[in-house]
Tab-separated table of C-alpha atoms in Angstrom:
chain	number	residue	atom	x	y	z
A	1	UNK	CA	-3.931	205.009	173.063
A	2	UNK	CA	-2.437	202.656	175.540
A	3	UNK	CA	-0.547	203.052	179.196
A	4	UNK	CA	1.934	201.394	180.385
A	5	UNK	CA	2.613	203.422	183.798
A	6	UNK	CA	-0.077	200.940	185.665
A	7	UNK	CA	2.960	197.532	184.457
A	8	UNK	CA	4.654	197.197	187.360
A	9	UNK	CA	7.714	196.580	186.989
A	10	UNK	CA	9.383	193.126	186.391
A	11	UNK	CA	12.210	193.514	189.258
A	12	UNK	CA	9.300	194.293	192.138
A	13	UNK	CA	7.050	191.762	191.717
A	14	UNK	CA	10.203	190.089	191.848
A	15	UNK	CA	10.419	192.020	195.125
A	16	UNK	CA	7.294	191.511	196.551
A	17	UNK	CA	6.651	187.732	195.843
A	18	UNK	CA	9.792	187.205	197.776
A	19	UNK	CA	9.189	189.993	200.838
A	20	UNK	CA	5.557	187.907	200.924
A	21	UNK	CA	7.162	183.857	200.625
A	22	UNK	CA	9.504	184.579	202.870
A	23	UNK	CA	7.336	186.399	206.020
A	24	UNK	CA	4.870	182.792	205.690
A	25	UNK	CA	7.621	181.132	205.718
A	26	UNK	CA	9.295	182.809	210.046
A	27	UNK	CA	5.130	183.236	210.432
A	28	UNK	CA	4.973	179.461	210.053
A	29	UNK	CA	2.596	179.305	207.387
A	30	UNK	CA	4.888	177.829	204.883
A	31	UNK	CA	6.404	175.133	207.241
A	32	UNK	CA	9.544	173.272	207.433
A	33	UNK	CA	9.601	170.266	204.264
A	34	UNK	CA	5.676	172.203	202.353
A	35	UNK	CA	7.181	172.090	198.501
A	36	UNK	CA	7.707	175.760	196.503
A	37	UNK	CA	5.402	174.768	192.937
A	38	UNK	CA	7.017	178.431	190.351
A	39	UNK	CA	3.323	176.988	188.658
A	40	UNK	CA	0.790	177.549	191.635
A	41	UNK	CA	2.575	180.397	192.925
A	42	UNK	CA	2.648	182.471	189.402
A	43	UNK	CA	-1.096	181.507	189.563
A	44	UNK	CA	-1.382	182.576	192.932
A	45	UNK	CA	0.528	185.739	192.695
A	46	UNK	CA	-1.583	186.433	189.414
A	47	UNK	CA	2.468	186.671	187.535
A	48	UNK	CA	4.571	184.211	185.057
A	49	UNK	CA	6.244	181.778	186.721
A	50	UNK	CA	10.246	184.027	185.879
A	51	UNK	CA	10.043	187.119	188.937
A	52	UNK	CA	8.112	182.970	191.360
A	53	UNK	CA	11.538	181.380	190.506
A	54	UNK	CA	13.608	184.276	190.671
A	55	UNK	CA	12.054	184.747	194.054
A	56	UNK	CA	13.151	180.802	195.128
A	57	UNK	CA	16.646	181.195	194.758
A	58	UNK	CA	16.850	183.908	196.251
A	59	UNK	CA	14.678	182.145	199.158
A	60	UNK	CA	17.473	179.306	198.518
A	61	UNK	CA	20.562	181.900	198.587
A	62	UNK	CA	18.688	183.451	202.259
A	63	UNK	CA	18.014	180.082	203.483
A	64	UNK	CA	14.956	179.393	203.702
A	65	UNK	CA	14.448	177.195	200.865
A	66	UNK	CA	16.833	173.925	198.946
A	67	UNK	CA	15.580	171.946	195.786
A	68	UNK	CA	15.926	168.253	197.046
A	69	UNK	CA	16.298	167.655	193.299
A	70	UNK	CA	16.782	170.027	190.675
A	71	UNK	CA	12.741	169.742	190.431
A	72	UNK	CA	11.660	170.011	194.535
A	73	UNK	CA	12.016	173.332	196.078
A	74	UNK	CA	11.292	172.391	199.801
A	75	UNK	CA	11.081	175.382	202.943
A	76	UNK	CA	14.264	173.971	205.056
A	77	UNK	CA	13.988	171.861	207.085
A	78	UNK	CA	16.033	174.260	210.649
A	79	UNK	CA	19.125	171.509	211.654
A	80	UNK	CA	21.033	171.436	214.915
A	81	UNK	CA	24.299	173.009	213.806
A	82	UNK	CA	21.733	175.627	212.107
A	83	UNK	CA	21.080	176.601	215.189
A	84	UNK	CA	23.931	176.078	217.072
A	85	UNK	CA	25.800	178.133	213.499
A	86	UNK	CA	23.092	180.700	213.940
A	87	UNK	CA	23.568	181.923	217.389
A	88	UNK	CA	27.247	181.893	217.148
A	89	UNK	CA	26.729	184.708	214.893
A	90	UNK	CA	24.775	186.605	217.638
A	91	UNK	CA	27.181	185.265	220.380
A	92	UNK	CA	30.313	187.349	217.936
A	93	UNK	CA	28.493	190.290	216.333
A	94	UNK	CA	24.939	191.276	218.543
A	95	UNK	CA	26.863	190.896	221.825
A	96	UNK	CA	29.655	193.796	219.832
A	97	UNK	CA	27.297	195.950	219.214
A	98	UNK	CA	25.802	196.376	222.276
A	99	UNK	CA	28.797	196.884	223.945
A	100	UNK	CA	30.138	200.026	221.222
A	101	UNK	CA	25.208	200.867	221.338
A	102	UNK	CA	26.431	201.457	224.669
A	103	UNK	CA	28.961	204.100	224.013
A	104	UNK	CA	27.725	205.221	221.536
A	105	UNK	CA	23.759	205.707	221.438
A	106	UNK	CA	21.478	209.310	221.600
A	107	UNK	CA	18.940	209.993	223.836
A	108	UNK	CA	16.774	209.701	220.661
A	109	UNK	CA	18.413	206.024	219.911
A	110	UNK	CA	16.780	205.856	224.068
A	111	UNK	CA	13.481	206.473	223.295
A	112	UNK	CA	13.220	204.866	220.370
A	113	UNK	CA	13.951	201.145	221.660
A	114	UNK	CA	11.619	202.072	224.641
A	115	UNK	CA	8.622	202.695	222.682
A	116	UNK	CA	9.089	199.010	220.807
A	117	UNK	CA	10.416	197.847	224.380
A	118	UNK	CA	6.117	199.100	224.941
A	119	UNK	CA	4.929	197.893	221.451
A	120	UNK	CA	6.759	194.851	222.873
A	121	UNK	CA	5.393	194.644	225.710
A	122	UNK	CA	1.332	195.451	224.854
A	123	UNK	CA	1.759	192.555	221.852
A	124	UNK	CA	3.037	190.191	225.154
A	125	UNK	CA	-0.123	191.018	226.627
A	126	UNK	CA	-2.204	189.650	223.879
A	127	UNK	CA	0.014	186.935	222.952
A	128	UNK	CA	0.201	188.773	219.331
A	129	UNK	CA	3.176	185.821	218.492
A	130	UNK	CA	3.450	187.750	214.583
A	131	UNK	CA	4.017	191.597	216.450
A	132	UNK	CA	6.389	190.389	219.146
A	133	UNK	CA	8.348	189.019	217.118
A	134	UNK	CA	8.183	192.260	214.339
A	135	UNK	CA	9.221	193.880	217.455
A	136	UNK	CA	12.071	191.935	218.365
A	137	UNK	CA	13.688	192.043	215.584
A	138	UNK	CA	12.789	195.325	215.410
A	139	UNK	CA	15.285	195.846	218.613
A	140	UNK	CA	17.584	194.212	218.388
A	141	UNK	CA	17.789	195.762	214.627
A	142	UNK	CA	17.803	199.337	216.133
A	143	UNK	CA	20.155	198.203	218.749
A	144	UNK	CA	22.456	197.131	215.757
A	145	UNK	CA	22.329	200.202	213.906
A	146	UNK	CA	22.778	202.141	217.651
A	147	UNK	CA	27.044	200.488	217.366
A	148	UNK	CA	26.623	202.856	213.587
A	149	UNK	CA	29.076	200.609	212.108
A	150	UNK	CA	28.307	200.273	208.925
A	151	UNK	CA	30.243	196.971	208.092
A	152	UNK	CA	28.514	195.952	211.187
A	153	UNK	CA	25.079	196.064	209.963
A	154	UNK	CA	26.397	194.666	206.722
A	155	UNK	CA	28.021	191.320	208.153
A	156	UNK	CA	24.649	190.576	209.847
A	157	UNK	CA	22.338	191.791	206.786
A	158	UNK	CA	22.808	187.643	204.167
A	159	UNK	CA	22.056	186.229	207.375
A	160	UNK	CA	18.590	188.940	209.620
A	161	UNK	CA	16.021	186.859	208.468
A	162	UNK	CA	17.589	183.469	209.593
A	163	UNK	CA	17.643	184.539	212.597
A	164	UNK	CA	14.303	186.052	212.964
A	165	UNK	CA	12.803	182.876	211.097
A	166	UNK	CA	14.889	180.776	213.770
A	167	UNK	CA	13.692	183.451	217.181
A	168	UNK	CA	10.345	183.044	216.083
A	169	UNK	CA	10.379	179.644	217.941
A	170	UNK	CA	11.075	180.787	220.865
A	171	UNK	CA	7.383	181.658	222.498
A	172	UNK	CA	9.069	181.928	225.646
A	173	UNK	CA	7.495	186.226	225.594
A	174	UNK	CA	7.377	186.963	228.359
A	175	UNK	CA	11.036	186.218	229.703
A	176	UNK	CA	12.505	188.055	226.502
A	177	UNK	CA	10.549	190.882	227.470
A	178	UNK	CA	12.967	190.512	230.416
A	179	UNK	CA	16.099	190.185	229.075
A	180	UNK	CA	15.263	193.257	226.726
A	181	UNK	CA	14.506	195.438	229.274
A	182	UNK	CA	17.506	194.851	231.186
A	183	UNK	CA	19.321	194.752	227.661
A	184	UNK	CA	17.948	197.877	226.960
A	185	UNK	CA	19.408	199.134	230.835
A	186	UNK	CA	22.001	198.067	230.324
A	187	UNK	CA	22.664	199.934	227.158
A	188	UNK	CA	21.347	202.947	228.523
A	189	UNK	CA	24.431	202.794	230.995
A	190	UNK	CA	26.164	203.721	228.855
A	191	UNK	CA	28.358	201.049	229.883
A	192	UNK	CA	30.255	198.779	227.702
A	193	UNK	CA	30.725	195.594	229.406
A	194	UNK	CA	27.715	195.841	231.340
A	195	UNK	CA	25.899	196.078	227.462
A	196	UNK	CA	28.019	193.078	226.304
A	197	UNK	CA	27.272	190.247	229.348
A	198	UNK	CA	23.807	191.166	229.024
A	199	UNK	CA	24.018	190.497	225.319
A	200	UNK	CA	25.718	187.573	225.808
A	201	UNK	CA	23.163	186.157	228.874
A	202	UNK	CA	20.488	186.912	226.588
A	203	UNK	CA	21.822	185.341	223.133
A	204	UNK	CA	22.871	182.255	225.338
A	205	UNK	CA	19.656	181.915	226.827
A	206	UNK	CA	17.781	182.677	223.898
A	207	UNK	CA	19.640	179.959	221.457
A	208	UNK	CA	18.416	177.016	224.972
A	209	UNK	CA	15.005	178.598	224.817
A	210	UNK	CA	15.657	178.128	221.016
A	211	UNK	CA	16.860	174.448	220.740
A	212	UNK	CA	13.900	173.506	223.398
A	213	UNK	CA	11.661	174.463	221.570
A	214	UNK	CA	12.359	172.895	217.920
A	215	UNK	CA	14.442	170.117	219.375
A	216	UNK	CA	11.932	169.440	222.067
A	217	UNK	CA	13.279	169.770	225.830
A	218	UNK	CA	15.564	166.631	225.290
A	219	UNK	CA	18.000	168.279	223.202
A	220	UNK	CA	21.568	167.820	223.163
A	221	UNK	CA	23.340	171.423	223.655
A	222	UNK	CA	26.876	171.270	221.900
């Protein structure tokens, strides 16, 4: 008697393919301009073309890829305006989140951020880009969660992946670690205005660094 217990549900296949492709884009293994071909990806993952097609559509919605033509899908090339718009959103929402976190963080919250900072320090010392990106993203997610505002979390969720992809280009890791420690100390002080000021400075400095790494030292900041 045959059993279907080992058959992976279509939705789970789609999510697996989507998560893998998203991470490969963020990590730079799939680069801007690289083509995503349904047939090749289906063969690679050992699945039908349906979940691959659905995963690609999700990546389009998330802003990672776009259709150059109806039959040609490529990883999106970031423009200066893409960077500007996303950092404007960070400035509006993450700065607000830091102020709320300073007022609402618990000792357990702060201990978890300290652990993430320790992990970031180890990864920075090792020059481990992928771990640095992952830990720094989790640190920012933790600060937003500490704000304890579900609508704020929902507002950032649709662009979280793109923000991670973009900030991965900033390789000034020791400076990032310093800024994150300063931001943590501001939040731990319980002073919302101090946290707001440090978060704002961090977002703006990160914007400048990301623009330089993406578009060169002479890129114009707007």
